[in-house]
Short mmCIF file of C-alpha atoms in Angstrom, two decimals:
data_model
loop_
_atom_site.label_atom_id
_atom_site.label_comp_id
_atom_site.label_asym_id
_atom_site.label_seq_id
_atom_site.Cartn_x
_atom_site.Cartn_y
_atom_site.Cartn_z
CA MET A 1 0.05 0.02 -0.09
CA PRO A 2 1.53 3.46 -0.87
CA THR A 3 2.76 5.77 2.00
CA ARG A 4 3.42 9.31 1.84
CA LYS A 5 4.95 11.40 4.14
CA LEU A 6 3.51 15.08 4.30
CA LEU A 7 3.95 18.29 6.03
CA LEU A 8 0.77 20.12 6.81
CA TYR A 9 0.19 23.80 7.22
CA PHE A 10 -2.50 25.18 9.06
CA SER A 11 -2.90 28.92 8.62
CA LYS A 12 -5.04 30.48 11.76
CA CYS A 13 -8.67 29.10 10.98
CA GLU A 14 -8.58 25.60 10.29
CA THR A 15 -7.48 24.21 13.39
CA GLU A 16 -10.83 23.06 15.35
CA LYS A 17 -11.97 20.80 12.16
CA PRO A 18 -11.22 17.02 12.89
CA ILE A 19 -9.49 16.60 9.74
CA VAL A 20 -7.42 13.81 10.71
CA TYR A 21 -10.58 11.60 11.82
CA ARG A 22 -12.43 12.76 8.29
CA LEU A 23 -9.10 11.19 6.60
CA VAL A 24 -9.31 8.27 8.65
CA LYS A 25 -13.19 7.77 8.53
CA ASP A 26 -14.17 9.28 5.17
CA TYR A 27 -10.95 8.49 3.03
CA ASN A 28 -9.80 4.90 4.53
CA LEU A 29 -6.33 6.37 5.46
CA MET A 30 -3.97 4.96 7.74
CA ILE A 31 -2.65 7.99 9.79
CA ASN A 32 0.70 7.92 11.51
CA ILE A 33 1.51 10.99 12.79
CA PHE A 34 5.16 12.00 13.79
CA ARG A 35 4.83 15.57 15.18
CA ALA A 36 2.15 18.12 15.72
CA LYS A 37 1.89 21.73 16.71
CA VAL A 38 -1.73 22.66 16.49
CA THR A 39 -3.04 25.65 19.03
CA PRO A 40 -6.18 27.37 18.39
CA ASP A 41 -5.99 30.71 17.03
CA GLU A 42 -2.27 30.17 15.69
CA GLU A 43 -0.86 28.62 12.88
CA GLY A 44 -0.21 24.95 13.11
CA TYR A 45 2.16 22.10 11.52
CA LEU A 46 1.60 18.61 11.05
CA VAL A 47 3.79 15.95 9.77
CA LEU A 48 2.24 12.66 9.15
CA ASP A 49 2.60 9.27 7.28
CA VAL A 50 -0.81 8.96 5.18
CA ALA A 51 -0.98 4.72 3.76
CA GLY A 52 -4.09 3.95 1.40
CA THR A 53 -4.91 3.57 -2.53
CA ASP A 54 -3.22 6.67 -4.57
CA GLU A 55 -7.27 7.16 -5.31
CA ASP A 56 -7.92 7.83 -1.28
CA ILE A 57 -4.88 9.67 -0.36
CA ASN A 58 -5.34 11.90 -3.46
CA ASN A 59 -9.19 12.71 -2.46
CA GLY A 60 -8.21 13.02 0.99
CA LEU A 61 -5.37 15.66 -0.01
CA GLU A 62 -8.29 17.40 -1.97
CA TYR A 63 -10.19 17.51 1.16
CA VAL A 64 -7.59 18.75 3.10
CA LYS A 65 -6.90 21.46 0.63
CA SER A 66 -9.98 22.52 0.44
CA PHE A 67 -9.66 24.10 4.04
CA GLY A 68 -6.64 26.15 2.63
CA VAL A 69 -3.98 23.81 4.16
CA THR A 70 -0.97 23.53 2.52
CA VAL A 71 0.02 20.12 1.80
CA ASN A 72 3.96 19.78 1.17
CA GLU A 73 5.50 16.62 0.26
CA THR A 74 8.90 17.81 -0.09
CA LEU A 75 9.57 20.01 2.78
CA LYS A 76 10.00 18.06 6.62
CA GLY A 77 9.67 19.78 9.71
CA VAL A 78 13.36 18.61 10.36
CA ARG A 79 16.09 20.11 8.16
CA TRP A 80 19.57 19.73 7.89
CA ASP A 81 22.15 22.05 6.77
CA SER A 82 24.83 20.46 4.56
CA VAL A 83 26.83 23.47 5.04
CA LYS A 84 26.63 24.06 8.64
CA CYS A 85 27.16 19.86 9.31
CA THR A 86 30.97 19.38 9.85
CA SER A 87 30.64 15.72 9.42
CA CYS A 88 31.55 15.36 13.54
CA GLY A 89 29.27 12.23 13.65
CA ASN A 90 27.79 13.02 17.08
CA CYS A 91 24.29 12.32 15.96
CA ILE A 92 24.81 9.23 14.30
CA PRO A 93 24.18 6.87 17.28
CA ARG A 94 21.27 9.18 18.69
CA CYS A 95 19.25 9.21 15.45
CA PRO A 96 16.68 6.10 16.08
CA THR A 97 16.20 5.26 12.42
CA GLY A 98 19.52 6.02 10.71
CA ALA A 99 18.13 9.09 8.81
CA LEU A 100 21.57 10.71 9.66
CA TYR A 101 24.29 8.43 8.45
CA TYR A 102 27.14 7.77 6.71
CA PRO A 103 26.74 6.61 3.09
CA ASP A 104 30.53 5.59 2.73
CA LYS A 105 32.24 4.08 5.40
CA HIS A 106 35.60 5.28 4.73
CA ALA A 107 34.83 8.84 4.08
CA LEU A 108 32.55 9.27 7.32
CA LYS A 109 30.91 11.94 5.69
CA VAL A 110 27.23 12.74 7.42
CA ASP A 111 24.20 12.60 4.95
CA PHE A 112 20.41 13.02 5.99
CA ASP A 113 17.39 10.89 4.52
CA PRO A 114 14.48 12.56 5.26
CA THR A 115 12.34 9.94 4.32
CA GLN A 116 13.70 8.03 7.29
CA CYS A 117 13.33 10.92 9.64
CA ILE A 118 10.71 10.59 12.59
CA GLU A 119 11.22 13.81 13.84
CA CYS A 120 12.13 12.55 17.27
CA LEU A 121 14.52 15.96 17.22
CA ASN A 122 17.20 14.06 19.19
CA CYS A 123 19.46 15.40 16.57
CA ILE A 124 18.60 19.30 17.29
CA LYS A 125 19.41 18.76 20.86
CA ASN A 126 22.61 17.33 19.97
CA CYS A 127 24.20 18.74 17.21
CA PRO A 128 27.51 21.00 18.53
CA PHE A 129 27.09 22.99 15.06
CA ASP A 130 23.25 23.92 14.85
CA ALA A 131 22.98 21.98 11.79
CA CYS A 132 19.66 20.19 12.71
CA ARG A 133 16.71 22.62 12.91
CA SER A 134 13.25 22.32 13.35
CA LEU A 135 10.54 24.29 11.07
CA PHE A 136 8.32 24.52 14.08
CA MET B 1 68.25 10.56 3.04
CA LYS B 2 66.30 13.93 2.64
CA THR B 3 66.69 17.23 3.56
CA TYR B 4 63.91 20.14 3.97
CA GLU B 5 66.04 21.89 1.68
CA GLU B 6 65.71 19.42 -0.80
CA ILE B 7 61.95 18.49 -0.33
CA ASN B 8 61.41 22.30 -0.49
CA GLU B 9 63.26 22.42 -4.00
CA LYS B 10 61.07 19.83 -5.24
CA ILE B 11 58.04 21.44 -3.80
CA ALA B 12 59.15 24.85 -5.56
CA ALA B 13 59.67 22.72 -8.90
CA GLY B 14 56.08 21.44 -8.40
CA LYS B 15 57.92 17.71 -8.53
CA ALA B 16 57.46 16.86 -4.91
CA VAL B 17 55.53 13.45 -4.10
CA VAL B 18 52.86 13.94 -1.48
CA LEU B 19 50.16 11.95 -0.19
CA THR B 20 47.54 12.02 2.60
CA ALA B 21 48.65 10.16 6.08
CA ASP B 22 45.28 8.44 4.73
CA GLU B 23 46.78 7.09 1.30
CA ILE B 24 50.31 6.53 3.09
CA ILE B 25 49.13 3.18 4.47
CA ASP B 26 48.27 1.38 1.01
CA TYR B 27 51.13 2.92 -0.80
CA VAL B 28 53.77 1.90 1.73
CA ASP B 29 52.08 -1.89 2.19
CA LYS B 30 52.30 -1.89 -1.97
CA ASN B 31 55.85 -0.58 -2.61
CA GLY B 32 57.35 -1.30 0.65
CA LEU B 33 59.30 0.87 3.34
CA GLU B 34 62.56 1.42 1.44
CA THR B 35 61.04 2.13 -1.96
CA ALA B 36 58.61 4.59 -0.31
CA ALA B 37 60.82 6.28 1.79
CA LYS B 38 62.95 7.43 -1.47
CA GLU B 39 59.33 8.28 -3.60
CA VAL B 40 57.13 10.04 -0.82
CA ASP B 41 58.71 13.35 0.07
CA VAL B 42 55.62 14.72 2.31
CA VAL B 43 52.75 13.27 4.12
CA THR B 44 49.86 15.67 5.22
CA THR B 45 48.16 15.25 8.38
CA ALA B 46 44.75 16.52 9.50
CA THR B 47 42.09 17.44 12.19
CA PHE B 48 39.21 19.08 12.84
CA GLY B 49 37.31 18.62 16.10
CA PRO B 50 36.52 20.87 18.82
CA MET B 51 39.44 22.32 21.01
CA CYS B 52 38.32 24.01 23.83
CA SER B 53 41.83 26.22 24.57
CA SER B 54 41.43 28.75 21.40
CA GLY B 55 40.84 32.27 21.42
CA CYS B 56 42.19 35.65 19.49
CA PHE B 57 43.93 38.68 19.87
CA LEU B 58 42.06 41.53 18.27
CA ASN B 59 43.20 45.13 17.60
CA PHE B 60 40.40 47.55 16.84
CA GLY B 61 42.41 50.78 15.93
CA HIS B 62 41.75 54.06 17.77
CA SER B 63 38.64 55.99 18.00
CA LYS B 64 38.05 59.86 18.08
CA PRO B 65 38.81 60.79 20.91
CA LYS B 66 40.89 58.09 21.82
CA MET B 67 39.64 55.61 24.73
CA ARG B 68 41.69 52.92 27.04
CA ILE B 69 39.28 50.50 26.90
CA THR B 70 39.27 48.74 30.40
CA GLU B 71 35.90 46.28 29.72
CA ALA B 72 35.06 44.96 26.52
CA TRP B 73 31.92 42.90 24.91
CA LEU B 74 31.81 41.29 21.42
CA ASP B 75 28.56 40.45 20.82
CA ASP B 76 27.67 40.44 24.40
CA VAL B 77 30.72 38.20 25.22
CA PRO B 78 33.12 39.57 27.44
CA ALA B 79 36.36 40.09 25.92
CA TYR B 80 39.90 40.44 28.29
CA ALA B 81 40.67 43.75 27.76
CA GLY B 82 43.91 43.99 30.20
CA VAL B 83 46.35 43.60 27.10
CA ALA B 84 46.57 47.26 25.97
CA ALA B 85 44.34 50.56 25.41
CA VAL B 86 42.59 48.87 22.10
CA ASP B 87 43.36 45.32 22.19
CA VAL B 88 41.67 42.58 23.93
CA TYR B 89 42.01 38.75 24.09
CA LEU B 90 38.63 36.91 23.18
CA GLY B 91 38.38 33.43 24.69
CA ALA B 92 36.44 30.41 22.58
CA THR B 93 34.83 29.25 25.50
CA GLN B 94 33.56 32.36 27.33
CA LEU B 95 29.89 32.46 27.52
CA ARG B 96 27.39 35.52 26.41
CA TYR B 97 26.75 37.83 29.14
CA ASN B 98 23.09 37.05 30.97
CA ASP B 99 23.52 33.41 29.31
CA PRO B 100 21.65 31.03 31.86
CA ALA B 101 24.24 28.54 31.64
CA ASN B 102 23.17 25.28 33.66
CA LEU B 103 20.67 27.09 35.32
CA TYR B 104 17.96 25.25 33.72
CA HIS B 105 20.02 21.78 32.86
CA PRO B 106 20.84 20.98 30.59
CA GLY B 107 21.76 24.58 29.24
CA GLU B 108 21.99 25.01 25.32
CA PHE B 109 25.09 27.37 25.24
CA ARG B 110 23.89 28.71 22.03
CA PHE B 111 26.77 31.67 21.53
CA GLY B 112 29.93 32.37 22.77
CA GLY B 113 33.24 33.37 22.14
CA GLY B 114 33.70 30.50 19.41
CA HIS B 115 30.44 31.70 17.74
CA VAL B 116 32.08 35.31 17.90
CA MET B 117 35.22 33.94 16.10
CA GLU B 118 33.18 32.30 13.56
CA LYS B 119 31.34 35.27 12.67
CA LEU B 120 34.77 37.35 12.32
CA VAL B 121 36.12 34.71 9.99
CA ALA B 122 32.88 34.83 8.17
CA GLY B 123 33.16 38.54 7.53
CA LYS B 124 29.86 39.48 9.59
CA LYS B 125 29.44 42.49 11.46
CA ILE B 126 29.93 42.31 15.08
CA GLN B 127 29.06 45.05 18.31
CA LEU B 128 31.67 45.87 19.97
CA PHE B 129 30.90 48.00 23.43
CA GLY B 130 33.52 49.04 25.63
CA LEU B 131 33.93 50.99 28.64
CA SER B 132 36.80 52.84 30.37
CA TYR B 133 37.56 55.39 33.49
CA GLY B 134 39.01 57.98 31.39
CA THR B 135 42.43 59.58 31.27
CA ASP B 136 44.02 62.52 29.90
CA ASP B 137 45.43 60.98 26.69
CA TYR B 138 42.40 58.59 26.43
CA PRO B 139 39.34 60.63 27.23
CA ARG B 140 36.39 58.33 25.77
CA ARG B 141 34.56 56.74 28.35
CA GLU B 142 32.30 54.35 26.40
CA ILE B 143 32.22 53.16 22.75
CA ARG B 144 29.52 51.11 21.13
CA THR B 145 30.31 50.37 17.14
CA TRP B 146 29.66 47.38 14.71
CA ILE B 147 32.87 46.18 12.93
CA ASP B 148 33.89 43.03 10.65
CA ILE B 149 37.07 41.77 10.31
CA ASN B 150 38.56 44.24 7.49
CA ASP B 151 38.19 47.00 10.31
CA LEU B 152 40.55 45.20 12.29
CA ASN B 153 43.96 45.75 12.54
CA GLN B 154 45.18 42.58 13.66
CA ALA B 155 43.01 39.51 14.67
CA ILE B 156 45.46 36.91 15.20
CA MET B 157 44.04 33.34 16.45
CA VAL B 158 45.82 31.44 19.04
CA ASN B 159 45.47 27.82 20.25
CA PRO B 160 47.28 27.48 23.18
CA ARG B 161 46.55 23.49 23.09
CA ASN B 162 45.28 21.74 19.98
CA CYS B 163 46.17 18.62 18.06
CA TYR B 164 45.61 16.48 21.36
CA GLN B 165 47.81 13.39 20.26
CA ASN B 166 45.21 10.93 21.46
CA TYR B 167 42.27 11.31 23.63
CA ASN B 168 39.78 9.44 26.09
CA VAL B 169 36.87 7.77 25.11
CA ALA B 170 33.97 8.93 27.33
CA VAL B 171 31.50 6.49 28.97
CA ASN B 172 28.88 6.86 31.66
CA CYS B 173 28.49 4.00 34.12
CA SER B 174 26.11 5.70 36.56
CA GLU B 175 22.36 5.37 36.68
CA LYS B 176 21.42 9.02 35.15
CA GLU B 177 22.22 10.78 31.98
CA ILE B 178 25.20 13.06 32.07
CA TYR B 179 26.08 15.91 29.74
CA THR B 180 29.87 16.31 29.17
CA TYR B 181 32.50 18.21 26.95
CA LEU B 182 32.09 14.75 25.37
CA GLY B 183 28.52 14.99 24.31
CA TYR B 184 25.28 13.64 25.73
CA LEU B 185 25.94 10.17 27.56
CA LYS B 186 23.19 7.73 28.48
CA PRO B 187 23.21 5.78 31.69
CA GLY B 188 24.58 2.17 31.71
CA MET B 189 27.10 2.68 28.99
CA LYS B 190 24.85 2.73 26.52
CA ASN B 191 26.84 5.09 24.20
CA LEU B 192 30.19 6.24 23.85
CA THR B 193 31.89 9.27 22.65
CA TYR B 194 35.42 9.45 20.71
CA CYS B 195 37.54 12.29 19.70
CA SER B 196 40.40 12.00 17.56
CA ALA B 197 41.30 12.30 13.66
CA THR B 198 42.75 8.96 14.09
CA GLN B 199 45.19 7.30 11.48
CA LEU B 200 45.56 11.27 9.78
CA SER B 201 45.77 13.30 13.25
CA PRO B 202 49.15 14.95 13.11
CA LEU B 203 50.77 13.78 16.46
CA LEU B 204 49.59 10.27 15.82
CA ASN B 205 51.75 10.40 12.84
CA ASP B 206 54.76 11.53 14.40
CA PRO B 207 54.62 10.22 17.87
CA PHE B 208 58.11 11.14 19.10
CA TYR B 209 58.02 14.76 17.59
CA MET B 210 60.79 13.97 15.08
CA THR B 211 59.25 16.34 12.54
CA ILE B 212 56.78 18.63 14.45
CA GLY B 213 58.58 21.11 16.57
CA ILE B 214 58.30 24.83 17.60
CA GLY B 215 58.14 26.65 14.55
CA THR B 216 56.77 24.04 12.23
CA ARG B 217 54.58 26.10 9.55
CA ILE B 218 51.12 24.80 9.33
CA TRP B 219 47.73 24.99 7.74
CA ILE B 220 45.28 26.42 10.15
CA ALA B 221 41.81 27.06 8.86
CA GLY B 222 43.33 27.96 5.56
CA ALA B 223 45.92 30.42 6.58
CA HIS B 224 49.40 29.95 7.34
CA GLY B 225 50.52 29.42 10.80
CA HIS B 226 53.03 27.75 13.12
CA VAL B 227 53.44 25.93 16.03
CA TYR B 228 54.71 28.50 18.49
CA ALA B 229 55.03 26.45 21.55
CA GLU B 230 54.25 23.05 23.29
CA GLY B 231 50.82 22.99 23.91
CA THR B 232 49.63 23.18 27.57
CA GLN B 233 48.92 19.98 29.28
CA HIS B 234 52.12 18.71 26.97
CA ALA B 235 52.39 15.22 28.82
CA PRO B 236 54.56 13.27 26.78
CA SER B 237 55.48 10.64 29.04
CA CYS B 238 52.55 8.11 29.04
CA LYS B 239 51.88 4.49 28.16
CA ARG B 240 52.68 3.98 24.73
CA GLY B 241 51.79 1.10 22.58
CA GLU B 242 54.85 -1.03 20.43
CA ASN B 243 54.43 1.09 17.71
CA ASP B 244 55.50 4.17 19.89
CA VAL B 245 51.63 5.64 19.84
CA PRO B 246 50.49 7.09 23.24
CA MET B 247 47.71 5.26 24.91
CA GLY B 248 46.22 8.35 26.22
CA GLY B 249 45.84 12.34 25.57
CA SER B 250 50.15 12.70 25.34
CA GLY B 251 51.21 15.67 23.38
CA THR B 252 49.74 18.89 22.45
CA LEU B 253 50.99 21.53 20.35
CA ALA B 254 50.27 25.49 20.70
CA LEU B 255 49.12 26.86 17.26
CA THR B 256 48.73 30.21 15.75
CA GLY B 257 47.58 32.02 12.52
CA ASP B 258 46.16 34.90 10.87
CA MET B 259 42.29 35.03 11.19
CA LYS B 260 41.99 37.46 7.96
CA ARG B 261 43.40 34.46 6.08
CA MET B 262 41.30 32.00 7.31
CA GLN B 263 38.18 30.18 6.04
CA PRO B 264 34.58 30.15 7.72
CA GLU B 265 33.89 26.61 7.16
CA PHE B 266 36.98 25.69 9.24
CA VAL B 267 36.78 28.24 12.07
CA ARG B 268 33.05 26.82 13.96
CA GLY B 269 31.73 27.72 17.31
CA VAL B 270 30.41 24.75 19.43
CA SER B 271 27.50 24.37 21.50
CA LEU B 272 27.69 21.69 24.05
CA ARG B 273 24.38 21.05 25.81
CA GLY B 274 24.87 21.16 29.57
CA TYR B 275 28.58 22.02 29.09
CA GLY B 276 29.20 25.21 27.63
CA VAL B 277 30.45 26.75 24.39
CA SER B 278 33.87 25.91 22.33
CA LEU B 279 35.51 26.20 18.87
CA ALA B 280 36.65 23.67 16.30
CA VAL B 281 39.68 24.44 13.63
CA GLY B 282 40.75 22.77 11.26
CA VAL B 283 44.29 22.33 11.17
CA GLY B 284 46.89 20.37 8.69
CA ILE B 285 50.31 19.45 9.42
CA PRO B 286 52.70 18.28 6.86
CA ILE B 287 55.46 15.63 7.36
CA PRO B 288 58.61 15.61 5.62
CA ILE B 289 59.85 12.05 5.03
CA LEU B 290 63.36 12.77 5.99
CA ASN B 291 63.79 9.00 6.53
CA GLU B 292 62.19 5.54 6.92
CA ALA B 293 61.70 5.96 10.90
CA ILE B 294 59.70 8.91 9.91
CA LEU B 295 57.58 7.31 7.19
CA LYS B 296 56.97 4.00 9.17
CA TYR B 297 55.75 6.40 11.95
CA THR B 298 53.18 8.00 9.25
CA THR B 299 51.80 4.45 8.26
CA VAL B 300 50.44 3.86 11.36
CA ARG B 301 46.44 3.00 10.94
CA ASP B 302 43.28 3.07 12.98
CA ARG B 303 43.34 -0.47 14.37
CA GLU B 304 46.72 0.11 15.63
CA ILE B 305 45.95 3.25 17.76
CA LEU B 306 44.52 2.66 21.35
CA ALA B 307 42.37 4.85 23.06
CA PRO B 308 41.52 4.82 27.07
CA VAL B 309 37.99 4.27 27.79
CA VAL B 310 36.97 6.38 30.96
CA ASP B 311 33.72 6.92 33.06
CA TYR B 312 32.93 10.48 32.85
CA ALA B 313 30.25 9.96 35.66
CA THR B 314 32.96 9.23 38.33
CA ASP B 315 36.10 8.58 37.55
CA TYR B 316 36.69 11.85 35.28
CA PRO B 317 35.24 14.18 37.70
CA GLU B 318 36.75 12.83 40.62
CA ALA B 319 40.28 12.48 39.10
CA THR B 320 40.97 8.97 39.98
CA GLY B 321 42.98 8.21 36.84
CA LYS B 322 41.13 4.89 36.29
CA VAL B 323 40.62 3.24 32.91
CA LEU B 324 38.32 0.62 32.28
CA GLY B 325 40.05 -0.64 29.42
CA TYR B 326 41.27 0.23 25.76
CA LEU B 327 39.45 0.38 22.39
CA ASN B 328 41.01 0.87 18.98
CA TYR B 329 40.13 3.49 16.34
CA GLU B 330 38.74 0.97 13.89
CA GLU B 331 36.18 -0.46 16.17
CA LEU B 332 35.33 3.08 17.01
CA LYS B 333 34.52 4.08 13.79
CA SER B 334 32.75 1.11 12.76
CA GLY B 335 29.54 3.10 15.14
CA GLU B 336 29.26 0.14 17.46
CA VAL B 337 31.52 -1.77 19.83
CA THR B 338 31.61 -4.36 22.43
CA PHE B 339 33.26 -3.67 25.75
CA MET B 340 32.81 -4.67 28.76
CA ASP B 341 30.09 -7.74 27.43
CA LYS B 342 28.00 -4.78 26.53
CA GLU B 343 27.13 -3.37 23.08
CA VAL B 344 27.73 0.13 22.93
CA LYS B 345 26.81 2.86 20.27
CA ALA B 346 30.04 4.85 19.24
CA GLY B 347 30.10 8.54 18.07
CA SER B 348 32.67 10.95 17.51
CA LEU B 349 33.15 14.71 17.81
CA SER B 350 36.02 15.25 15.90
CA SER B 351 35.17 15.00 11.96
CA TYR B 352 37.14 12.67 9.89
CA ALA B 353 35.80 14.11 6.55
CA GLY B 354 36.80 17.02 7.59
CA ALA B 355 40.03 15.79 8.42
CA LEU B 356 40.41 14.30 5.35
CA GLU B 357 39.51 17.22 3.39
CA ILE B 358 42.09 19.44 4.98
CA ALA B 359 44.89 16.60 4.10
CA GLU B 360 43.92 17.10 0.84
CA ILE B 361 43.68 20.86 0.52
CA LEU B 362 47.28 20.62 2.11
CA LYS B 363 48.40 18.15 -0.52
CA ALA B 364 46.93 20.37 -3.17
CA GLU B 365 48.81 23.62 -1.69
CA ILE B 366 51.93 21.38 -1.72
CA ASN B 367 51.60 19.96 -4.97
CA ASP B 368 51.31 23.62 -6.66
CA GLY B 369 54.16 25.08 -4.49
CA ARG B 370 52.42 27.08 -2.37
CA PHE B 371 53.21 25.58 0.69
CA LEU B 372 56.77 25.12 1.71
CA LEU B 373 58.17 23.23 4.78
CA SER B 374 59.80 24.78 7.67
CA SER B 375 61.96 22.94 9.91
CA PRO B 376 61.20 23.58 13.89
CA MET B 377 63.63 25.84 15.49
CA ALA B 378 63.37 24.06 18.78
CA PRO B 379 61.90 20.24 19.02
CA LEU B 380 59.04 19.34 21.48
CA VAL B 381 59.99 17.99 24.77
CA ARG B 382 59.77 14.13 24.84
CA GLU B 383 59.67 13.71 28.41
CA GLN B 384 57.32 15.16 30.46
CA SER B 385 54.00 14.47 32.82
CA MET B 386 50.95 16.61 33.79
CA LYS B 387 50.76 17.60 37.55
CA PRO B 388 47.50 17.97 39.46
CA LEU B 389 46.83 20.65 40.89
CA VAL B 390 47.23 20.46 44.94
CA ILE B 391 44.67 22.42 47.39
CA ARG B 392 46.40 23.44 50.19
CA GLU B 393 45.69 25.02 53.54
CA ASN B 394 47.20 28.58 54.05
CA LYS B 395 48.80 28.27 57.28
#
């Protein structure tokens, strides 16, 4: 079953609607929320995996967009800045999913695979060089 | 076999054979020591990790009217003004004024002296705030202005201690999490941190300081500086392996270089949660292959270098001197080791990728004839131990 990782951005007004409930109930989607910050009267962010048929996912996303919610499939809540990163490697044992990893075991240059990131934020607390940041 | 002069002539003629400390290992394996010692002229070593003992001397020039600055802050980070009228020393580990430090543990330590140095090298503007009591010849009592590195007459970096020959591997044997200068350590020895450029590290490739000494020209963050003294805590009288490689901290170097010629990617402020601020500086040091013995030392490889494992929850803070055991850098770099019957995840604080990049840059500069070698003016001390600080009663 196709799974897509999404970042939803809510402008001020849409936070009181049970959007995730509707996605499950009306569009047969399996939802796995990694991280959410949705506060009434403020903008909000939601990072989640949605799994379902392509048709259901697309219909679900149309529904979400109808509220003016921005759906982003490339931008993630956790950003890794390759220029700031010195490849010290201190994040590697703290990243539970291997999203921060060494592609080459000899060169030991750190890389970031956003598709593996579950937004636990360990790297942000850990990075001595401020290379990992959160969008929210 | 070869002299510094001969090697420099070859460098100037663009004919020197230069390899990194990483490349030389296979090269000697393939060609043999004798042949390689004839063919190879220089081996480049490097390191790029946090090293607290860093700072810089800055000269601001004189304002109108003049001022004899007695207290100074750069981007709110206090600088030592007891140098001269418009000279200060900024230390890398100095916290910004009003930083809450560890009041709410673990503190974040987002900005300090090291970050100001990074901003300066990156050409960014920083705020200078200074106070004085005023004198007849220096009447101004307060100054606030914004400057960048081009406004300064001099910006000279000094690292009283850098290039630690080898270093501790930190673990936490206690029941609670701890935050150290070697990072966050989980209870029950679930993770460890090491901090070395391993087989690329300058003093691991020259364990008895046969070529690296006082006066040696170095590459420091892009500038050409030099070793100006033995580093603080230089303590070469320590346990060594059969290959003469120290099995603990051991030797250090004091380095200096012109910050105006440095590259920002190799001068980086460091924030260590729960501990404080620091600075990481990239350093490259060439080793002239004068003879086979010198070459032999440069072929040291990760698995032949042992680092002591120390408990940073009790033995390190209590200065017991206890070492739990030794691990080699090949095991450590694999990311997971078995130690004292436990699976331990290994993380690093020193950038091997950064060190490799610097070793390559230095190699390219020597190949292009842009970097000549200098023989030391004086050797580094080979026998010396580190003294503890004794707390005495005042009677």
